[in-house]
Amino acid sequence: MKIPRTTLFLFLLPSLALIFIFGVYPVAYNIFLSLKDVNLISYIRGTAKDVGSLNYRTVLNDSLFWRALYNTIVFTLLSIALQMVVGFLLALLFNYEFPLKGFLQALVMIPWVMPIMVSGSFFRWFLNDNGFLNNLLASLNWIREPVRWITSEKTVIYSLTAVNVWLGIPFNFILLYTGMQQIPEELYESADIDGAAGWQKVLYITLPMLRPVIVATFILGCILTFKVFDLVWIVTRGGPGGASHLLSTFSYSLAFDRFQFGKSAAVLVLMQIIVILFVGFSNRIRLEER
Amino acid sequence: MSKKLLIGLLVLVWSLAVSFGAFAATTLTFQSYSNPTEQVAQFIQKVLIPELQKAHPDVEVNYVYIPFAEYMSTILQQAISNTLPDLVYLDNPWVPQLIEAGVFQKITDNVMQDLGEDFWMDFFPGHRLLTSKDNDIYALQVHTNNLAIFYRENLLKEAGIGEPPKTWAELQDACQKIKESLNLYGLMLYAGADEAGTWQFEPFLWSNGGSLMELDQPEAIEALGFVTGLVEKGYTPRDVIGLKDQGDVTIWFMNGQAAMMINGNWEFGWHLLPDVLEKLGDVKVTPFPVPEAGMKSAVLPFGGECVGITTSDSEKAKYAWELIRIWFGEKLDEYYEKWTGHIPTLASYAAKIANKRPEFEVFIKQAAYAVPRPPMGGMDKYPDVSNELALALQRSLTGAQTPEAAFKEAAQNIKSIFTPEEYEASKARAREILEEVLARAKGQ
């Protein structure tokens, strides 16, 4: 039976409406806001003036924006690199049968099932100058002065990245592990017959066969990490002195601490541009692969 | 079958009756971030609303609770979608912005006719300044609060400190003794990168003659240097920059990790409840320390909540005002004395409450030297100014910048928030308020 085009369109309509309401409209409205002088008063009164690119210029002149951009890049790249390496090693490990495997696998998944509110509050307490970690190191006589994990502008972003690595390992592990399960056992068996060493099997079979999964994990991970907000907001609120702001927390703080909605929208637009550039770039990589 | 029909009919009749009933009465919405179980909310629900209904049985009042963190964004959404509640209860620094935005209805005539000019003038000047604009009244501040030093008397004695510190020098001295003899933190305070961080630093800044609008001046830099010194010398933990809220400060204090803390009178209704005080047994309050001996009081910001009418429906506004009038007219004694851990905003009540609640005495005395925050920092631009100060405070406390560099940068950023004319006007305004209160504080 041939279905008329109009009927087909009717079936599409609900999803098109959803995409428009939750996708196109907010993005368009955000761009509109970013070009206006929107603060609490002008927003309520409806008197926000057009200011052209002023919000963008102000934001680009703000040292906090550049700090947040730098932090976002460091945070994303370091997180992804470490999460993928550790996740891959764990996946390799769990690919073997050994006692207590199920139990240990459940342990690995803990960071993922714990609400960020809980783990974030825990790490705030754990990493303070007077926190658990410093007390532990001091009691072992490893340090005299507390290490300033989250109270120094130099170290704070790396501490937060470490926490995020811990949080993100399960995600990487589970994707890579499921990927590994799909690799036919025969490949390894024939490699055994050829007398390949363990590392050679990983290098010449596991990694190449896993490539599509690795690329997908990488891109998904980058996008998920790029927009991380809750972890940083709960542990440091972007502090001390703005030193750990990511673009997401910086934009939130502009909107809801300072009611600078126009500038906040400008930061969000810049974030979107970065994501679009990144996705375009990664698509090109994938196309070249084929 | 007929049974189902009967039930259906009954449901229909019932729902019609209910909707008709609701339609006939006037329903007001009272919006607040005071948790329904807290004392202020209890007072509104158990005393104010029934009192209004005694006179007007057909008026319904719904108490709507919205958490503090979502409060302003909710009001914003409501204002834009024309769904504002009828009465709003909220933190005082937000009031100038909302007056400017046109969220509040004018209540000048109501106040003057029902409560009178004398009543209005009985409000401490700062509260009047905040809730009115161009000689029109838009809200009333229902209670106030400020900051002082809470201390553990026994710990101070153990450290060989006879009297609690009165000046900055004595404070530093006391901290040193506490550190040396007890190995405890001397003073706990709050320095998060938000309004509460600014609010806790303002008494140091203003008492020293520094202004939010002139952070690059020596008085301001000196104040920042003093607080930074407390952290550098290990008298105050650097972790104060990462606390969740001022309640966290009290947790350290209650745990015995610090001998003194900067906090507000509301703590007597939050963490330092009677059973806790009894268990600790030695908690006392002393005025906020002053930079130089001989000053009568530190210059402090005041906090507290205001109530205003947001409905533009004149019928609803009439009942909304009636509720406020009952609060400030017939029920004010009861409110201050029985229900809250807050200080009155009216001069004539202050002394009365001081007699009944001795733990508030210090705060009530200081209230005479407390000023509102927004006029000290560019009025409706205050949230932005405050944010710059809080960031600079954190940079200095963590050693990322010297106090001088941190405040020079902040001063530059604050200037760029305003147009040059606005900046000069705001600077002059803040100076004027500061000079007046400083003169009184110094007893000149």
PDB file of N, CA and C in Angstrom, chain A residues 29 39-45 62-64 117 121 124 127-131 148 150-154 234-243 245 252-254 256-261 263, chain B residues 69 72-73 75-76 79-80 94 96-103 185 190 193-194 237-239 241-244 248 252 257 380-381 383-384 387-388 390-391 394-395 397-400 409 417:
ATOM      1  N   TYR A  29      16.120  32.091  20.314  1.00  0.00           N
ATOM      2  CA  TYR A  29      15.824  33.105  21.329  1.00  0.00           C
ATOM      3  C   TYR A  29      17.094  33.510  22.079  1.00  0.00           C
ATOM      4  N   ASN A  39      18.993  42.783  31.352  1.00  0.00           N
ATOM      5  CA  ASN A  39      19.251  42.501  32.763  1.00  0.00           C
ATOM      6  C   ASN A  39      17.902  42.341  33.445  1.00  0.00           C
ATOM      7  N   LEU A  40      17.911  42.177  34.755  1.00  0.00           N
ATOM      8  CA  LEU A  40      16.664  41.911  35.472  1.00  0.00           C
ATOM      9  C   LEU A  40      15.604  42.968  35.161  1.00  0.00           C
ATOM     10  N   ILE A  41      16.016  44.229  35.259  1.00  0.00           N
ATOM     11  CA  ILE A  41      15.054  45.326  35.117  1.00  0.00           C
ATOM     12  C   ILE A  41      14.549  45.442  33.684  1.00  0.00           C
ATOM     13  N   SER A  42      15.487  45.458  32.727  1.00  0.00           N
ATOM     14  CA  SER A  42      15.052  45.655  31.344  1.00  0.00           C
ATOM     15  C   SER A  42      14.274  44.446  30.843  1.00  0.00           C
ATOM     16  N   TYR A  43      14.552  43.269  31.401  1.00  0.00           N
ATOM     17  CA  TYR A  43      13.841  42.072  30.974  1.00  0.00           C
ATOM     18  C   TYR A  43      12.377  42.146  31.413  1.00  0.00           C
ATOM     19  N   ILE A  44      12.169  42.484  32.699  1.00  0.00           N
ATOM     20  CA  ILE A  44      10.799  42.543  33.214  1.00  0.00           C
ATOM     21  C   ILE A  44      10.024  43.677  32.546  1.00  0.00           C
ATOM     22  N   ARG A  45      10.670  44.814  32.414  1.00  0.00           N
ATOM     23  CA  ARG A  45       9.971  45.962  31.830  1.00  0.00           C
ATOM     24  C   ARG A  45       9.827  45.855  30.325  1.00  0.00           C
ATOM     25  N   ASP A  62      36.580  40.108  28.979  1.00  0.00           N
ATOM     26  CA  ASP A  62      36.554  39.730  30.388  1.00  0.00           C
ATOM     27  C   ASP A  62      37.574  38.604  30.609  1.00  0.00           C
ATOM     28  N   SER A  63      38.516  38.851  31.511  1.00  0.00           N
ATOM     29  CA  SER A  63      39.555  37.831  31.723  1.00  0.00           C
ATOM     30  C   SER A  63      38.939  36.526  32.239  1.00  0.00           C
ATOM     31  N   LEU A  64      37.805  36.658  32.938  1.00  0.00           N
ATOM     32  CA  LEU A  64      37.149  35.442  33.444  1.00  0.00           C
ATOM     33  C   LEU A  64      36.665  34.542  32.303  1.00  0.00           C
ATOM     34  N   MET A 117      25.177  15.359  43.182  1.00  0.00           N
ATOM     35  CA  MET A 117      25.003  16.141  44.404  1.00  0.00           C
ATOM     36  C   MET A 117      25.765  15.481  45.559  1.00  0.00           C
ATOM     37  N   SER A 121      29.404  16.966  46.888  1.00  0.00           N
ATOM     38  CA  SER A 121      29.520  17.412  48.281  1.00  0.00           C
ATOM     39  C   SER A 121      30.617  16.639  48.994  1.00  0.00           C
ATOM     40  N   ARG A 124      34.016  18.045  47.973  1.00  0.00           N
ATOM     41  CA  ARG A 124      34.273  19.352  48.567  1.00  0.00           C
ATOM     42  C   ARG A 124      34.880  19.154  49.964  1.00  0.00           C
ATOM     43  N   LEU A 127      38.538  17.350  49.669  1.00  0.00           N
ATOM     44  CA  LEU A 127      39.688  18.058  49.108  1.00  0.00           C
ATOM     45  C   LEU A 127      40.019  19.377  49.799  1.00  0.00           C
ATOM     46  N   ASN A 128      39.215  19.778  50.788  1.00  0.00           N
ATOM     47  CA  ASN A 128      39.504  21.025  51.501  1.00  0.00           C
ATOM     48  C   ASN A 128      40.893  21.019  52.130  1.00  0.00           C
ATOM     49  N   ASP A 129      41.393  22.222  52.470  1.00  0.00           N
ATOM     50  CA  ASP A 129      42.673  22.301  53.187  1.00  0.00           C
ATOM     51  C   ASP A 129      42.621  21.456  54.458  1.00  0.00           C
ATOM     52  N   ASN A 130      41.481  21.515  55.144  1.00  0.00           N
ATOM     53  CA  ASN A 130      41.304  20.737  56.369  1.00  0.00           C
ATOM     54  C   ASN A 130      40.561  19.433  56.100  1.00  0.00           C
ATOM     55  N   GLY A 131      40.552  19.033  54.849  1.00  0.00           N
ATOM     56  CA  GLY A 131      39.733  17.890  54.461  1.00  0.00           C
ATOM     57  C   GLY A 131      40.386  16.548  54.740  1.00  0.00           C
ATOM     58  N   ARG A 148      46.932  22.508  48.668  1.00  0.00           N
ATOM     59  CA  ARG A 148      45.746  23.323  48.371  1.00  0.00           C
ATOM     60  C   ARG A 148      45.051  22.806  47.122  1.00  0.00           C
ATOM     61  N   ILE A 150      41.854  22.510  46.238  1.00  0.00           N
ATOM     62  CA  ILE A 150      40.804  23.336  45.621  1.00  0.00           C
ATOM     63  C   ILE A 150      40.807  24.776  46.130  1.00  0.00           C
ATOM     64  N   THR A 151      41.810  25.161  46.922  1.00  0.00           N
ATOM     65  CA  THR A 151      41.830  26.546  47.389  1.00  0.00           C
ATOM     66  C   THR A 151      42.938  27.346  46.709  1.00  0.00           C
ATOM     67  N   SER A 152      43.582  26.773  45.724  1.00  0.00           N
ATOM     68  CA  SER A 152      44.586  27.530  44.982  1.00  0.00           C
ATOM     69  C   SER A 152      44.125  27.658  43.536  1.00  0.00           C
ATOM     70  N   GLU A 153      44.240  28.852  42.989  1.00  0.00           N
ATOM     71  CA  GLU A 153      43.775  29.030  41.610  1.00  0.00           C
ATOM     72  C   GLU A 153      44.624  28.238  40.620  1.00  0.00           C
ATOM     73  N   LYS A 154      45.834  27.858  41.035  1.00  0.00           N
ATOM     74  CA  LYS A 154      46.703  27.118  40.112  1.00  0.00           C
ATOM     75  C   LYS A 154      46.296  25.653  40.010  1.00  0.00           C
ATOM     76  N   ILE A 234      28.968  22.471  42.386  1.00  0.00           N
ATOM     77  CA  ILE A 234      28.821  21.955  43.749  1.00  0.00           C
ATOM     78  C   ILE A 234      30.140  22.014  44.512  1.00  0.00           C
ATOM     79  N   VAL A 235      31.249  21.681  43.851  1.00  0.00           N
ATOM     80  CA  VAL A 235      32.517  21.607  44.587  1.00  0.00           C
ATOM     81  C   VAL A 235      33.103  23.004  44.835  1.00  0.00           C
ATOM     82  N   THR A 236      33.127  23.877  43.828  1.00  0.00           N
ATOM     83  CA  THR A 236      33.827  25.170  44.005  1.00  0.00           C
ATOM     84  C   THR A 236      32.996  26.386  43.623  1.00  0.00           C
ATOM     85  N   ARG A 237      31.829  26.209  43.007  1.00  0.00           N
ATOM     86  CA  ARG A 237      31.052  27.338  42.466  1.00  0.00           C
ATOM     87  C   ARG A 237      31.899  28.212  41.551  1.00  0.00           C
ATOM     88  N   GLY A 238      32.902  27.619  40.915  1.00  0.00           N
ATOM     89  CA  GLY A 238      33.749  28.392  40.001  1.00  0.00           C
ATOM     90  C   GLY A 238      34.906  29.076  40.696  1.00  0.00           C
ATOM     91  N   GLY A 239      35.005  28.911  42.016  1.00  0.00           N
ATOM     92  CA  GLY A 239      36.040  29.604  42.778  1.00  0.00           C
ATOM     93  C   GLY A 239      37.305  28.803  42.895  1.00  0.00           C
ATOM     94  N   PRO A 240      38.319  29.272  43.596  1.00  0.00           N
ATOM     95  CA  PRO A 240      38.375  30.583  44.255  1.00  0.00           C
ATOM     96  C   PRO A 240      38.589  31.730  43.259  1.00  0.00           C
ATOM     97  N   GLY A 241      37.843  32.770  43.473  1.00  0.00           N
ATOM     98  CA  GLY A 241      37.976  33.968  42.649  1.00  0.00           C
ATOM     99  C   GLY A 241      37.766  33.721  41.166  1.00  0.00           C
ATOM    100  N   GLY A 242      36.888  32.801  40.821  1.00  0.00           N
ATOM    101  CA  GLY A 242      36.578  32.559  39.415  1.00  0.00           C
ATOM    102  C   GLY A 242      37.570  31.645  38.719  1.00  0.00           C
ATOM    103  N   ALA A 243      38.553  31.113  39.482  1.00  0.00           N
ATOM    104  CA  ALA A 243      39.648  30.363  38.847  1.00  0.00           C
ATOM    105  C   ALA A 243      39.214  29.015  38.304  1.00  0.00           C
ATOM    106  N   HIS A 245      36.032  28.425  36.978  1.00  0.00           N
ATOM    107  CA  HIS A 245      34.851  28.511  36.119  1.00  0.00           C
ATOM    108  C   HIS A 245      35.062  27.737  34.831  1.00  0.00           C
ATOM    109  N   TYR A 252      26.216  30.595  33.780  1.00  0.00           N
ATOM    110  CA  TYR A 252      25.170  30.508  34.799  1.00  0.00           C
ATOM    111  C   TYR A 252      25.324  31.619  35.829  1.00  0.00           C
ATOM    112  N   SER A 253      26.574  31.849  36.236  1.00  0.00           N
ATOM    113  CA  SER A 253      26.813  32.870  37.249  1.00  0.00           C
ATOM    114  C   SER A 253      26.483  34.270  36.711  1.00  0.00           C
ATOM    115  N   LEU A 254      26.769  34.499  35.416  1.00  0.00           N
ATOM    116  CA  LEU A 254      26.383  35.785  34.814  1.00  0.00           C
ATOM    117  C   LEU A 254      24.867  35.970  34.873  1.00  0.00           C
ATOM    118  N   PHE A 256      22.477  34.225  36.828  1.00  0.00           N
ATOM    119  CA  PHE A 256      21.691  34.095  38.052  1.00  0.00           C
ATOM    120  C   PHE A 256      22.359  34.651  39.303  1.00  0.00           C
ATOM    121  N   ASP A 257      23.651  34.991  39.250  1.00  0.00           N
ATOM    122  CA  ASP A 257      24.243  35.750  40.353  1.00  0.00           C
ATOM    123  C   ASP A 257      24.171  37.240  40.044  1.00  0.00           C
ATOM    124  N   ARG A 258      24.291  37.583  38.757  1.00  0.00           N
ATOM    125  CA  ARG A 258      24.430  38.984  38.375  1.00  0.00           C
ATOM    126  C   ARG A 258      23.288  39.491  37.513  1.00  0.00           C
ATOM    127  N   PHE A 259      22.380  38.610  37.107  1.00  0.00           N
ATOM    128  CA  PHE A 259      21.238  38.980  36.260  1.00  0.00           C
ATOM    129  C   PHE A 259      21.659  39.644  34.958  1.00  0.00           C
ATOM    130  N   GLN A 260      22.830  39.257  34.440  1.00  0.00           N
ATOM    131  CA  GLN A 260      23.310  39.783  33.152  1.00  0.00           C
ATOM    132  C   GLN A 260      22.943  38.774  32.065  1.00  0.00           C
ATOM    133  N   PHE A 261      21.649  38.754  31.729  1.00  0.00           N
ATOM    134  CA  PHE A 261      21.169  37.713  30.820  1.00  0.00           C
ATOM    135  C   PHE A 261      21.741  37.856  29.414  1.00  0.00           C
ATOM    136  N   LYS A 263      24.700  39.037  28.463  1.00  0.00           N
ATOM    137  CA  LYS A 263      26.084  38.549  28.421  1.00  0.00           C
ATOM    138  C   LYS A 263      26.124  37.036  28.588  1.00  0.00           C
TER     139      LYS A 263
ATOM    140  N   ALA B  69      17.030  29.439  46.360  1.00  0.00           N
ATOM    141  CA  ALA B  69      17.901  29.383  45.178  1.00  0.00           C
ATOM    142  C   ALA B  69      17.126  29.656  43.892  1.00  0.00           C
ATOM    143  N   MET B  72      14.502  34.246  42.727  1.00  0.00           N
ATOM    144  CA  MET B  72      14.529  35.379  41.805  1.00  0.00           C
ATOM    145  C   MET B  72      14.214  34.957  40.382  1.00  0.00           C
ATOM    146  N   SER B  73      14.697  33.779  39.975  1.00  0.00           N
ATOM    147  CA  SER B  73      14.384  33.361  38.606  1.00  0.00           C
ATOM    148  C   SER B  73      12.880  33.086  38.478  1.00  0.00           C
ATOM    149  N   ILE B  75      10.484  34.740  40.166  1.00  0.00           N
ATOM    150  CA  ILE B  75       9.836  36.051  40.082  1.00  0.00           C
ATOM    151  C   ILE B  75       9.989  36.635  38.686  1.00  0.00           C
ATOM    152  N   LEU B  76      11.163  36.428  38.122  1.00  0.00           N
ATOM    153  CA  LEU B  76      11.419  36.921  36.780  1.00  0.00           C
ATOM    154  C   LEU B  76      10.440  36.301  35.779  1.00  0.00           C
ATOM    155  N   ALA B  79       6.971  37.647  36.381  1.00  0.00           N
ATOM    156  CA  ALA B  79       6.789  39.030  35.945  1.00  0.00           C
ATOM    157  C   ALA B  79       6.596  39.092  34.435  1.00  0.00           C
ATOM    158  N   ILE B  80       7.370  38.255  33.717  1.00  0.00           N
ATOM    159  CA  ILE B  80       7.290  38.310  32.257  1.00  0.00           C
ATOM    160  C   ILE B  80       5.999  37.687  31.750  1.00  0.00           C
ATOM    161  N   TRP B  94      17.296  42.795  47.102  1.00  0.00           N
ATOM    162  CA  TRP B  94      16.646  42.652  45.795  1.00  0.00           C
ATOM    163  C   TRP B  94      15.580  43.715  45.554  1.00  0.00           C
ATOM    164  N   PRO B  96      15.318  47.131  45.638  1.00  0.00           N
ATOM    165  CA  PRO B  96      15.478  48.252  44.696  1.00  0.00           C
ATOM    166  C   PRO B  96      15.367  47.833  43.234  1.00  0.00           C
ATOM    167  N   GLN B  97      15.940  46.664  42.898  1.00  0.00           N
ATOM    168  CA  GLN B  97      15.847  46.198  41.514  1.00  0.00           C
ATOM    169  C   GLN B  97      14.403  45.949  41.120  1.00  0.00           C
ATOM    170  N   LEU B  98      13.654  45.340  42.031  1.00  0.00           N
ATOM    171  CA  LEU B  98      12.270  45.001  41.696  1.00  0.00           C
ATOM    172  C   LEU B  98      11.374  46.239  41.670  1.00  0.00           C
ATOM    173  N   ILE B  99      11.693  47.228  42.502  1.00  0.00           N
ATOM    174  CA  ILE B  99      10.951  48.500  42.424  1.00  0.00           C
ATOM    175  C   ILE B  99      11.222  49.130  41.064  1.00  0.00           C
ATOM    176  N   GLU B 100      12.496  49.161  40.707  1.00  0.00           N
ATOM    177  CA  GLU B 100      12.920  49.737  39.427  1.00  0.00           C
ATOM    178  C   GLU B 100      12.249  49.006  38.255  1.00  0.00           C
ATOM    179  N   ALA B 101      12.103  47.700  38.407  1.00  0.00           N
ATOM    180  CA  ALA B 101      11.506  46.904  37.326  1.00  0.00           C
ATOM    181  C   ALA B 101       9.987  47.033  37.289  1.00  0.00           C
ATOM    182  N   GLY B 102       9.413  47.693  38.305  1.00  0.00           N
ATOM    183  CA  GLY B 102       7.970  47.888  38.310  1.00  0.00           C
ATOM    184  C   GLY B 102       7.180  46.687  38.803  1.00  0.00           C
ATOM    185  N   VAL B 103       7.815  45.823  39.604  1.00  0.00           N
ATOM    186  CA  VAL B 103       7.136  44.632  40.095  1.00  0.00           C
ATOM    187  C   VAL B 103       6.193  44.968  41.266  1.00  0.00           C
ATOM    188  N   TYR B 185      41.505  27.243  65.303  1.00  0.00           N
ATOM    189  CA  TYR B 185      41.322  28.463  64.529  1.00  0.00           C
ATOM    190  C   TYR B 185      40.688  29.515  65.424  1.00  0.00           C
ATOM    191  N   TYR B 190      32.699  33.676  56.664  1.00  0.00           N
ATOM    192  CA  TYR B 190      32.234  33.163  55.377  1.00  0.00           C
ATOM    193  C   TYR B 190      32.813  34.003  54.253  1.00  0.00           C
ATOM    194  N   ALA B 193      32.073  32.971  47.031  1.00  0.00           N
ATOM    195  CA  ALA B 193      32.037  33.959  45.941  1.00  0.00           C
ATOM    196  C   ALA B 193      30.608  34.368  45.631  1.00  0.00           C
ATOM    197  N   ASP B 194      29.907  34.863  46.617  1.00  0.00           N
ATOM    198  CA  ASP B 194      28.533  35.282  46.380  1.00  0.00           C
ATOM    199  C   ASP B 194      28.191  36.453  47.298  1.00  0.00           C
ATOM    200  N   PRO B 237      40.722  29.363  58.644  1.00  0.00           N
ATOM    201  CA  PRO B 237      41.055  28.379  57.608  1.00  0.00           C
ATOM    202  C   PRO B 237      40.792  28.930  56.213  1.00  0.00           C
ATOM    203  N   ARG B 238      41.657  28.554  55.281  1.00  0.00           N
ATOM    204  CA  ARG B 238      41.453  29.020  53.910  1.00  0.00           C
ATOM    205  C   ARG B 238      40.187  28.412  53.319  1.00  0.00           C
ATOM    206  N   ASP B 239      39.724  27.315  53.907  1.00  0.00           N
ATOM    207  CA  ASP B 239      38.505  26.663  53.414  1.00  0.00           C
ATOM    208  C   ASP B 239      37.281  27.567  53.457  1.00  0.00           C
ATOM    209  N   ILE B 241      36.656  29.992  51.816  1.00  0.00           N
ATOM    210  CA  ILE B 241      36.252  30.409  50.466  1.00  0.00           C
ATOM    211  C   ILE B 241      35.331  29.383  49.811  1.00  0.00           C
ATOM    212  N   GLY B 242      35.282  28.175  50.340  1.00  0.00           N
ATOM    213  CA  GLY B 242      34.497  27.132  49.678  1.00  0.00           C
ATOM    214  C   GLY B 242      33.288  26.669  50.474  1.00  0.00           C
ATOM    215  N   LEU B 243      32.906  27.433  51.492  1.00  0.00           N
ATOM    216  CA  LEU B 243      31.749  27.023  52.292  1.00  0.00           C
ATOM    217  C   LEU B 243      30.466  27.151  51.487  1.00  0.00           C
ATOM    218  N   LYS B 244      29.460  26.400  51.888  1.00  0.00           N
ATOM    219  CA  LYS B 244      28.182  26.395  51.157  1.00  0.00           C
ATOM    220  C   LYS B 244      27.374  27.636  51.512  1.00  0.00           C
ATOM    221  N   ASP B 248      27.365  26.911  57.435  1.00  0.00           N
ATOM    222  CA  ASP B 248      28.587  26.100  57.536  1.00  0.00           C
ATOM    223  C   ASP B 248      29.554  26.670  58.567  1.00  0.00           C
ATOM    224  N   TRP B 252      31.378  24.646  61.986  1.00  0.00           N
ATOM    225  CA  TRP B 252      32.766  24.629  62.465  1.00  0.00           C
ATOM    226  C   TRP B 252      32.820  25.099  63.923  1.00  0.00           C
ATOM    227  N   GLN B 257      35.981  23.669  66.304  1.00  0.00           N
ATOM    228  CA  GLN B 257      37.191  23.853  65.493  1.00  0.00           C
ATOM    229  C   GLN B 257      37.653  25.305  65.487  1.00  0.00           C
ATOM    230  N   ASP B 380      20.649  49.575  41.758  1.00  0.00           N
ATOM    231  CA  ASP B 380      20.217  48.377  41.040  1.00  0.00           C
ATOM    232  C   ASP B 380      21.377  47.610  40.396  1.00  0.00           C
ATOM    233  N   LYS B 381      22.570  48.218  40.364  1.00  0.00           N
ATOM    234  CA  LYS B 381      23.733  47.476  39.844  1.00  0.00           C
ATOM    235  C   LYS B 381      24.445  46.718  40.973  1.00  0.00           C
ATOM    236  N   PRO B 383      24.117  43.849  42.580  1.00  0.00           N
ATOM    237  CA  PRO B 383      24.542  42.450  42.438  1.00  0.00           C
ATOM    238  C   PRO B 383      25.860  42.300  41.668  1.00  0.00           C
ATOM    239  N   ASP B 384      26.037  43.129  40.648  1.00  0.00           N
ATOM    240  CA  ASP B 384      27.259  43.095  39.847  1.00  0.00           C
ATOM    241  C   ASP B 384      28.466  43.569  40.657  1.00  0.00           C
ATOM    242  N   ASN B 387      29.417  41.086  43.270  1.00  0.00           N
ATOM    243  CA  ASN B 387      30.108  39.947  42.693  1.00  0.00           C
ATOM    244  C   ASN B 387      31.593  40.238  42.468  1.00  0.00           C
ATOM    245  N   GLU B 388      31.894  41.454  42.011  1.00  0.00           N
ATOM    246  CA  GLU B 388      33.304  41.829  41.809  1.00  0.00           C
ATOM    247  C   GLU B 388      34.054  41.808  43.134  1.00  0.00           C
ATOM    248  N   ALA B 390      33.312  40.051  45.857  1.00  0.00           N
ATOM    249  CA  ALA B 390      33.455  38.678  46.363  1.00  0.00           C
ATOM    250  C   ALA B 390      34.590  37.950  45.641  1.00  0.00           C
ATOM    251  N   LEU B 391      34.707  38.181  44.317  1.00  0.00           N
ATOM    252  CA  LEU B 391      35.785  37.539  43.564  1.00  0.00           C
ATOM    253  C   LEU B 391      37.149  38.043  44.024  1.00  0.00           C
ATOM    254  N   GLN B 394      38.173  36.573  47.315  1.00  0.00           N
ATOM    255  CA  GLN B 394      38.684  35.207  47.184  1.00  0.00           C
ATOM    256  C   GLN B 394      40.102  35.187  46.621  1.00  0.00           C
ATOM    257  N   ARG B 395      40.367  36.064  45.658  1.00  0.00           N
ATOM    258  CA  ARG B 395      41.706  36.076  45.052  1.00  0.00           C
ATOM    259  C   ARG B 395      42.744  36.473  46.075  1.00  0.00           C
ATOM    260  N   LEU B 397      42.380  36.177  49.484  1.00  0.00           N
ATOM    261  CA  LEU B 397      42.459  35.170  50.548  1.00  0.00           C
ATOM    262  C   LEU B 397      43.245  33.942  50.114  1.00  0.00           C
ATOM    263  N   THR B 398      43.238  33.636  48.822  1.00  0.00           N
ATOM    264  CA  THR B 398      43.973  32.460  48.361  1.00  0.00           C
ATOM    265  C   THR B 398      45.382  32.816  47.921  1.00  0.00           C
ATOM    266  N   GLY B 399      45.726  34.106  47.996  1.00  0.00           N
ATOM    267  CA  GLY B 399      47.077  34.503  47.620  1.00  0.00           C
ATOM    268  C   GLY B 399      47.298  34.589  46.119  1.00  0.00           C
ATOM    269  N   ALA B 400      46.219  34.455  45.342  1.00  0.00           N
ATOM    270  CA  ALA B 400      46.380  34.566  43.888  1.00  0.00           C
ATOM    271  C   ALA B 400      46.771  35.990  43.506  1.00  0.00           C
ATOM    272  N   GLU B 409      42.039  45.778  40.505  1.00  0.00           N
ATOM    273  CA  GLU B 409      41.364  45.165  39.353  1.00  0.00           C
ATOM    274  C   GLU B 409      39.844  45.248  39.530  1.00  0.00           C
ATOM    275  N   ILE B 417      31.076  48.838  34.866  1.00  0.00           N
ATOM    276  CA  ILE B 417      29.664  48.438  34.938  1.00  0.00           C
ATOM    277  C   ILE B 417      28.758  49.649  34.702  1.00  0.00           C
TER     278      ILE B 417
END
